[in-house]
Short mmCIF file of C-alpha atoms in Angstrom, two decimals:
data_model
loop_
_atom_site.label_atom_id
_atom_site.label_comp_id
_atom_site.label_asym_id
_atom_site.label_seq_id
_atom_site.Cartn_x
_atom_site.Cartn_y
_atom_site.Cartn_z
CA UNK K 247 0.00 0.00 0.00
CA UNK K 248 1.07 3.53 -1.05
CA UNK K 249 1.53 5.86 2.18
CA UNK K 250 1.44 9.66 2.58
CA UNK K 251 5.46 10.08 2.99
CA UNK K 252 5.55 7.83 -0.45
CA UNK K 253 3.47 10.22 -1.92
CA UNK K 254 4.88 13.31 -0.94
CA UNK K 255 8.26 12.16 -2.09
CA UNK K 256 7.21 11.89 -5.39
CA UNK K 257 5.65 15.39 -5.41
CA UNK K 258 8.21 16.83 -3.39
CA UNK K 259 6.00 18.42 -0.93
CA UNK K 260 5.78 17.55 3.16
CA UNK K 261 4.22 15.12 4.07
CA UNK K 262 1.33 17.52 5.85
CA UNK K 263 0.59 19.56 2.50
CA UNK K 264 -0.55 15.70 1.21
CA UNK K 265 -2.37 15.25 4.37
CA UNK K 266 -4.19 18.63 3.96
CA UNK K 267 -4.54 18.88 0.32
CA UNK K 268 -6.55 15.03 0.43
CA UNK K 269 -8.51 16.94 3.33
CA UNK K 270 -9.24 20.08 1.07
CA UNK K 271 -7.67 22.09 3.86
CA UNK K 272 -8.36 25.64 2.34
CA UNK K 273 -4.62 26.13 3.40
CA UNK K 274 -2.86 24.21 0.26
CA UNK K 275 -3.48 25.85 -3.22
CA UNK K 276 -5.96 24.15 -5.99
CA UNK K 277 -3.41 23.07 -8.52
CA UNK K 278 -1.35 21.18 -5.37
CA UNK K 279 -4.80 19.92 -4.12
CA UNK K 280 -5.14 18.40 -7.55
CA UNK K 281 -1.84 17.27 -8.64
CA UNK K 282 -1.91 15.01 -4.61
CA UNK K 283 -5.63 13.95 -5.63
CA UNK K 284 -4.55 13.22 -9.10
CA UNK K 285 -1.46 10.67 -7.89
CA UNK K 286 -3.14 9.41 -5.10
CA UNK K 287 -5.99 7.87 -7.30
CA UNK K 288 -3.41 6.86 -10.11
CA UNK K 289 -1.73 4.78 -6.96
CA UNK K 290 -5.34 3.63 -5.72
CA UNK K 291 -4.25 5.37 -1.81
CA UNK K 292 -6.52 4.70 0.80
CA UNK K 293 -6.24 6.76 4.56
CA UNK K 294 -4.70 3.56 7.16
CA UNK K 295 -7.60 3.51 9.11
CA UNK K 296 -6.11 1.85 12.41
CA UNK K 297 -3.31 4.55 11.92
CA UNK K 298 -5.67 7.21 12.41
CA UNK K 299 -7.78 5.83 14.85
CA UNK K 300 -4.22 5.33 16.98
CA UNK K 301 -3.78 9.21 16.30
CA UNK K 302 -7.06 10.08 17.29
CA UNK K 303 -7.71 7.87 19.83
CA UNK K 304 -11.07 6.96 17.90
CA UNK K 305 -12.59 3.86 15.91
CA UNK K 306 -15.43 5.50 14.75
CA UNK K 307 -16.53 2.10 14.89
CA UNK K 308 -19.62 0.85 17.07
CA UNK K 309 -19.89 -2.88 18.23
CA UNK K 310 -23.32 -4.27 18.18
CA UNK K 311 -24.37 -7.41 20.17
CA UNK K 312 -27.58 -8.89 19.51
CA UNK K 313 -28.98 -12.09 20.84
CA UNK K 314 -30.88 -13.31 18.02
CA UNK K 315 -30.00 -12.76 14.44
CA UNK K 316 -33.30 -14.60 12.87
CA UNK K 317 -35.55 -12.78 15.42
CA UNK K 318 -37.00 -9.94 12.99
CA UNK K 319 -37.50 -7.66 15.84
CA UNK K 320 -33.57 -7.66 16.55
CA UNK K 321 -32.87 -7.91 12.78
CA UNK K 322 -35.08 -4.33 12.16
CA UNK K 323 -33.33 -2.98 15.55
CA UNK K 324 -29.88 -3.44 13.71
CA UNK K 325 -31.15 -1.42 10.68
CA UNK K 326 -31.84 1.34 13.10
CA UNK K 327 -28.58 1.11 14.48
CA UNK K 328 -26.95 0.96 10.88
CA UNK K 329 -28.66 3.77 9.62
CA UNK K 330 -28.37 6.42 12.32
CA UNK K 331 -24.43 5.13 12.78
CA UNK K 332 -24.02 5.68 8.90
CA UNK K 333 -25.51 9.00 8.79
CA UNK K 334 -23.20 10.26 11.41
CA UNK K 335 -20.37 8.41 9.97
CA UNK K 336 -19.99 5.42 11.97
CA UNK K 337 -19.37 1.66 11.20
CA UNK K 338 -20.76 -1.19 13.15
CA UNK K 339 -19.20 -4.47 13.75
CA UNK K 340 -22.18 -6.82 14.61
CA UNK K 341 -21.54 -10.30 16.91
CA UNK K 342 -24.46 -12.78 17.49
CA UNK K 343 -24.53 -14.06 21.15
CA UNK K 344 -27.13 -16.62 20.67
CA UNK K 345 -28.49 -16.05 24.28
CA UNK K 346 -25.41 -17.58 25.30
CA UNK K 347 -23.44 -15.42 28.26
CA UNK K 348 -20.32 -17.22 27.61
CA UNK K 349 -20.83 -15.61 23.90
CA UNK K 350 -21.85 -12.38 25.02
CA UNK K 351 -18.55 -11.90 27.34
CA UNK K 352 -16.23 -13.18 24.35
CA UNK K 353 -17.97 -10.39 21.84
CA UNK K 354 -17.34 -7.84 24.81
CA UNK K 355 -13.68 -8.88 25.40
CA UNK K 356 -12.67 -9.60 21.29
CA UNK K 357 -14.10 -5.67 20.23
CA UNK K 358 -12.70 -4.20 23.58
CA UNK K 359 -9.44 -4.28 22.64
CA UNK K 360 -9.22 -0.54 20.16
CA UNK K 361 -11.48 -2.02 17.64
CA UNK K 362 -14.88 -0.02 18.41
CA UNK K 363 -15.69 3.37 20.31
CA UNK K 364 -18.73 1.55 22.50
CA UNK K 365 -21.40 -1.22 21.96
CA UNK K 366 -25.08 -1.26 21.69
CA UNK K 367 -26.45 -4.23 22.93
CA UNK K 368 -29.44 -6.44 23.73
CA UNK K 369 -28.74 -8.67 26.91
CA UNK K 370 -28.26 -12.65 26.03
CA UNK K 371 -31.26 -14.82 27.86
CA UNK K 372 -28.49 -16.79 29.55
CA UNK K 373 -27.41 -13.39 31.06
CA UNK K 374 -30.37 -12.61 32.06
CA UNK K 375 -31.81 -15.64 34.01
CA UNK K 376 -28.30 -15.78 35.63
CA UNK K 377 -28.42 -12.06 36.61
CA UNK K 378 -24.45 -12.13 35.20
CA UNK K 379 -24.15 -8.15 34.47
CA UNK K 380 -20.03 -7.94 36.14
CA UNK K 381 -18.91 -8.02 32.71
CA UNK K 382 -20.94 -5.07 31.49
CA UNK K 383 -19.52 -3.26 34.64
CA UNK K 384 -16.06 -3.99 33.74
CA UNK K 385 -16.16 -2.79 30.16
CA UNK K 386 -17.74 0.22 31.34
CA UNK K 387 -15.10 0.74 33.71
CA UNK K 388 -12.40 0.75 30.75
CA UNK K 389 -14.23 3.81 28.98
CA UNK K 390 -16.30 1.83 26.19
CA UNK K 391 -20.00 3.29 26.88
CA UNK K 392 -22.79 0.85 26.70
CA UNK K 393 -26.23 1.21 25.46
CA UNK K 394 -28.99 -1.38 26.10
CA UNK K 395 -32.35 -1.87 24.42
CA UNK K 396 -35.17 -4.02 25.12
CA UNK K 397 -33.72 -6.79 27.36
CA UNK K 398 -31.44 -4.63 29.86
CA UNK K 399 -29.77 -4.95 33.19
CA UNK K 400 -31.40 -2.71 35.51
CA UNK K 401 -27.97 -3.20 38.12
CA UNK K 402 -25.93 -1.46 35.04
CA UNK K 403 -25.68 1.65 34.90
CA UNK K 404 -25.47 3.28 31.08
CA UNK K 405 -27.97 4.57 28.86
CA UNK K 406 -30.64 2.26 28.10
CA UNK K 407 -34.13 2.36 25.21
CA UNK K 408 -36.67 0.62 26.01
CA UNK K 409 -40.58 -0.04 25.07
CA UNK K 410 -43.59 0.90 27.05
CA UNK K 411 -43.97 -2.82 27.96
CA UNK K 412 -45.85 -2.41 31.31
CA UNK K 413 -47.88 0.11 29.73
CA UNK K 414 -48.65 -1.17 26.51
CA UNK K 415 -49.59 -4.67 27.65
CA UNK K 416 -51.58 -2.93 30.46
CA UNK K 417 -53.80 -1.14 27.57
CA UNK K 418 -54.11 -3.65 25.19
CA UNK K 419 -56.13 -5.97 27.96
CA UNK K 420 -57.94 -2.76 28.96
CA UNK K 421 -58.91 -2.52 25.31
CA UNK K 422 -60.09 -6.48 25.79
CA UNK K 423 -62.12 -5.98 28.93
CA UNK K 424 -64.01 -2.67 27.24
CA UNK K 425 -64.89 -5.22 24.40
CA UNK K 426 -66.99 -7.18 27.15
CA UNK K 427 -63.93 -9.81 27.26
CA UNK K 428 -64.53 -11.63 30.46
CA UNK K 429 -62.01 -14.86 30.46
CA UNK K 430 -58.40 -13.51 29.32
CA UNK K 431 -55.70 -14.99 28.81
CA UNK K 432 -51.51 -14.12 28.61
CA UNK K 433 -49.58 -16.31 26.90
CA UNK K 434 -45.58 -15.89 27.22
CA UNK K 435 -42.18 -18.24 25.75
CA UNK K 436 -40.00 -14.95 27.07
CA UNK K 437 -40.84 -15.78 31.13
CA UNK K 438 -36.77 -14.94 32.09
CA UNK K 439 -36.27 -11.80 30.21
CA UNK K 440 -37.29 -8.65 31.67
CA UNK K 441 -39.74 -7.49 28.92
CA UNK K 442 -41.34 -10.89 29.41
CA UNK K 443 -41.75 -9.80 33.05
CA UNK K 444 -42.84 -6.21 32.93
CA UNK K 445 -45.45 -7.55 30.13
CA UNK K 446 -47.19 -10.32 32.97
CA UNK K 447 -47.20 -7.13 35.32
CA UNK K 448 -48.99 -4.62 32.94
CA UNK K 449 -51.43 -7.72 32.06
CA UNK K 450 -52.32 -8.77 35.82
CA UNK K 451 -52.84 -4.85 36.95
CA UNK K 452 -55.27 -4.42 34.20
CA UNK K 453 -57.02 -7.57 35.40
CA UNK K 454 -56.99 -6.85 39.04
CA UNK K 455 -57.95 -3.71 38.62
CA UNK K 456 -61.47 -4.63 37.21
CA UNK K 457 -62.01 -7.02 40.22
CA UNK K 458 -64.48 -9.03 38.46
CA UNK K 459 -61.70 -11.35 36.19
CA UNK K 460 -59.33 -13.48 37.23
CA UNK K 461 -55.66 -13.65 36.03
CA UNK K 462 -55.09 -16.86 33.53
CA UNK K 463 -51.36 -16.97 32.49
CA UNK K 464 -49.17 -19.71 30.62
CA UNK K 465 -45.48 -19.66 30.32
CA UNK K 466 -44.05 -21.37 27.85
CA UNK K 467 -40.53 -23.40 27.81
CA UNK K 468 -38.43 -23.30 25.00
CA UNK K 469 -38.02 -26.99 25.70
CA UNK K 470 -42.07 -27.16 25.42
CA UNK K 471 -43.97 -28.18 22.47
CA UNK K 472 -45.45 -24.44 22.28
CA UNK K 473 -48.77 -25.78 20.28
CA UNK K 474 -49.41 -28.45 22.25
CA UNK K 475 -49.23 -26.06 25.33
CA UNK K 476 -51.34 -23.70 23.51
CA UNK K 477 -54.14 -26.64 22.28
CA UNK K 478 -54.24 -27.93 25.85
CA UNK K 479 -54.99 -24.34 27.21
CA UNK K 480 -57.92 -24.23 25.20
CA UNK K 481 -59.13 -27.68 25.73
CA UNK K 482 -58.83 -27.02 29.60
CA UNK K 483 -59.95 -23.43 30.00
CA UNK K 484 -63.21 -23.40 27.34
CA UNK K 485 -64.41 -20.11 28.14
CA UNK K 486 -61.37 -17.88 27.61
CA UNK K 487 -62.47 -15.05 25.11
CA UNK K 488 -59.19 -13.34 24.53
CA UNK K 489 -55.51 -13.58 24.60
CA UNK K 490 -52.93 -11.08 24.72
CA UNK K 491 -49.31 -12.47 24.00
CA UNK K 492 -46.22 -11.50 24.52
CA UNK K 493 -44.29 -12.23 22.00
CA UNK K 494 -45.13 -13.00 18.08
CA UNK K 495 -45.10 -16.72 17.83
CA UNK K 496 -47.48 -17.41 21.01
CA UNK K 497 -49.83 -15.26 18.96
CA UNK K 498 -49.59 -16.37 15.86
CA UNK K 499 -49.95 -19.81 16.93
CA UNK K 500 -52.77 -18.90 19.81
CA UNK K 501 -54.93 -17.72 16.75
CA UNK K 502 -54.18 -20.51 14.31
CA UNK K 503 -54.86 -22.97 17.23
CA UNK K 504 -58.39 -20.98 17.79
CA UNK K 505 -59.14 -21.31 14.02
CA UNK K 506 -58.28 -24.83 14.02
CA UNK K 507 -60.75 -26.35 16.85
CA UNK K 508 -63.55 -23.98 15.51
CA UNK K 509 -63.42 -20.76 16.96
CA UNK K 510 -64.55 -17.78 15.23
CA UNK K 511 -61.84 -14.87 15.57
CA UNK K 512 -63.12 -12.24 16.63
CA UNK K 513 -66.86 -13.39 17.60
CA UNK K 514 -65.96 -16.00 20.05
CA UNK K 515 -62.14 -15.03 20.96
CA UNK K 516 -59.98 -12.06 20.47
CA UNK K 517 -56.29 -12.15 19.84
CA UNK K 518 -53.70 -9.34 20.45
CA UNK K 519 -49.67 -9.80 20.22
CA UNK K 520 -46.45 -8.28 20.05
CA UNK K 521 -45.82 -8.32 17.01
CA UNK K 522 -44.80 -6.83 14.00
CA UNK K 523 -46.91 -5.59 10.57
CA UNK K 524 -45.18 -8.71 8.51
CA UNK K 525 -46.35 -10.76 11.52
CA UNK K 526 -50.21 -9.71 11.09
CA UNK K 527 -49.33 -9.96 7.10
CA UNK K 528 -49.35 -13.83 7.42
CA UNK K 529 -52.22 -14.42 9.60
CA UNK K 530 -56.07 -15.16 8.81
CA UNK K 531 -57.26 -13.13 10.06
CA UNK K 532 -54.94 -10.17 10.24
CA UNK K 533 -54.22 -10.09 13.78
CA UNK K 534 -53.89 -7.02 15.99
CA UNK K 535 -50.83 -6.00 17.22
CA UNK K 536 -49.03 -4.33 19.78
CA UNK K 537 -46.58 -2.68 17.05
CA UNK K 538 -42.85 -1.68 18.93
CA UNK K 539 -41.39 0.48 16.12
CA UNK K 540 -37.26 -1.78 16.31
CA UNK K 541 -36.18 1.02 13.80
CA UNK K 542 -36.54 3.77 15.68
CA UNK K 543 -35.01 1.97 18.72
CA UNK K 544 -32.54 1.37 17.22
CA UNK K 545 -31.72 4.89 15.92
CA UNK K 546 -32.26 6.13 19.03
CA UNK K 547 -29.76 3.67 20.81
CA UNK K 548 -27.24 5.06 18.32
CA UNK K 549 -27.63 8.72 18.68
CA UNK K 550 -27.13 7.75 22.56
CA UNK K 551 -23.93 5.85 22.20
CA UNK K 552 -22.34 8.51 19.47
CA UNK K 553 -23.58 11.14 21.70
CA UNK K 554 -21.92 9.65 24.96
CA UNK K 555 -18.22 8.39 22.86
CA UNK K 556 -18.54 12.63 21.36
CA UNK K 557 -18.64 13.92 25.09
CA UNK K 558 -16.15 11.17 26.75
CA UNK K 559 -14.64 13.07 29.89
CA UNK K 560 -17.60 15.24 30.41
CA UNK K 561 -19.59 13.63 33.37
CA UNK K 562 -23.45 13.22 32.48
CA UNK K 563 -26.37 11.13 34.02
CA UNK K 564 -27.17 8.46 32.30
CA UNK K 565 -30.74 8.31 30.22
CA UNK K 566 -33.40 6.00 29.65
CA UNK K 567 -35.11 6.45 26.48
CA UNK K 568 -38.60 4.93 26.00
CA UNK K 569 -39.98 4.57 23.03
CA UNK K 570 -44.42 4.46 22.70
CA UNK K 571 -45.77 1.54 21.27
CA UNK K 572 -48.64 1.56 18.98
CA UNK K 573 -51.69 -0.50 19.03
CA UNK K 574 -53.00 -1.13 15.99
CA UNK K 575 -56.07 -2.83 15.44
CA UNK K 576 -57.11 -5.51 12.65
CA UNK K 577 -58.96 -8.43 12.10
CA UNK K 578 -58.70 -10.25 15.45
CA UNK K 579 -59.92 -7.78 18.18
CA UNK K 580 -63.68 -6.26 17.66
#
């Protein structure tokens, strides 16, 4: 690879007027500016990116951890990220921990080392049933920033976006009882993870509140045949009138398995989810959804992160940005 000294040898100029002319400092004259632009594309020169970053003390690189590349939630989160990062001119380096912690510390620990500015990150399952958050601490405590979205550590402290979950599951059951709904149901397959939990919460307020229903929840294993599960809740419980899941597949499949054994959706049973417009594209019928807009989260986690590496040294609290959810109602809710 051609490097700047190279280059200004053969023009016989310092090696700064090369430096400034490929920067269009106004400081260097047009006809140098052009004779350094001129050579350096006849000798295909590109900057040395890890050289500058050494100089400047900056990647301008963001590490991404995600838990779940095949989850399309996660998947439209990372185009957030990408796109905000890009506009600001950032790159992301993405790892996959597969809800594994083990993963999740080696991603932290390989990227750590000079190669990004700060990670945005979505906490692995494993993490988060073992309530492991020292190794978020400690890369915190070597001056990489952290933002979390959706599945966080509440013992961590960095900036954090998150979804009205509470709130959102809270209203869409509210929105089932004011239909006359009297036999509701939650369905979950996210129990350990902390959205899962603040979802059951908003759900069982809205039911004890009304103090004529009673709370019906199922929690689903990821070692559990979820259909089966879902068949036999039915089969058990025949007067249940709605569900409200909270997560895409317990939906999906709750209103498939109503279909199947003969319910009409949404005369005899409504069906609301977490879930995204594709989701409620593949359903009959369309089901309503509790929609959690990934994009924007994940713009928003990057405008936190670049805004937190721009200001390192400069002490400020950290935020918690949370981002409305939108219900939006189709075939399966009256």
């Amino acid at each position: 690879m051609v490097t700047l000294k190279q280059l200004a040898k053969e023009l016989n100029v310092s090696i700064s007027t090369v430096s400034k002319a490929l920067n269009n400092s106004e400081e260097i004259g047009e006809d140098t500016v052009r004779r350094v632009k001129e050579l350096a594309k006849l000798y295909n020169y590109r900057p040395n990116k890890v050289a500058l970053s050494l100089k400047n003390n900056k990647t301008r690189t963001i590490g991404v951890i995600i838990p779940n590349i095949l989850n399309r939630f996660l998947a439209k989160v990372l185009f957030g990220i990408e796109s905000e990062a890009t506009k600001q001119g950032y790159n992301i380096i993405t790892c996959i921990s597969n809800e594994s912690l083990e993963k999740e510390k080696e991603s932290l620990q390989l990227l750590a080392n000079g190669s990004v500015d700060g990670f945005i990150l979505s906490v692995a399952e494993e993490s988060q049933i073992n309530n492991e958050v020292e190794h978020f601490k400690e890369t915190i405590k070597q001056g990489l920033p952290i933002v979390m979205f959706d599945r966080v550590a509440h013992d961590v402290l960095c900036d954090k976006v998150i979804v009205d979950d509470f709130d959102a599951t809270y209203n869409a059951t509210k929105n089932l009882i004011d239909e006359g709904r009297k036999h509701i149901a939650f369905i979950s397959n996210i129990n350990d993870m902390s959205v899962g939990k603040l979802r059951e919460r908003g759900y069982n307020k809205a039911i004890i509140e009304n103090g004529n229903l009673e709370p019906l929840v199922l929690k689903i294993k990821k070692k559990d045949d979820h259909q089966k599960k879902i068949k036999s809740l039915f089969k058990k419980h025949k007067t249940i009138d709605a569900i409200v899941a909270a997560d895409s597949s317990s939906g999906i499949i709750a209103l498939n398995t109503a279909v199947s054994i003969g319910l009409k959706v949404p005369k005899d049973i409504s069906v609301i989810a977490f879930a995204s417009k594709s989701d409620s594209n593949h359903t009959l019928p369309k089901l309503t959804t509790i929609r959690q807009h990934a994009k924007a989260i994940g713009a928003h986690a990057a405008e936190l992160l670049i805004k937190r590496i721009q200001n390192t040294g400069q002490e400020e609290d950290v935020k918690t940005k949370i981002v409305k959810t939108s219900l939006v109602k189709n075939k399966s809710t009256l």
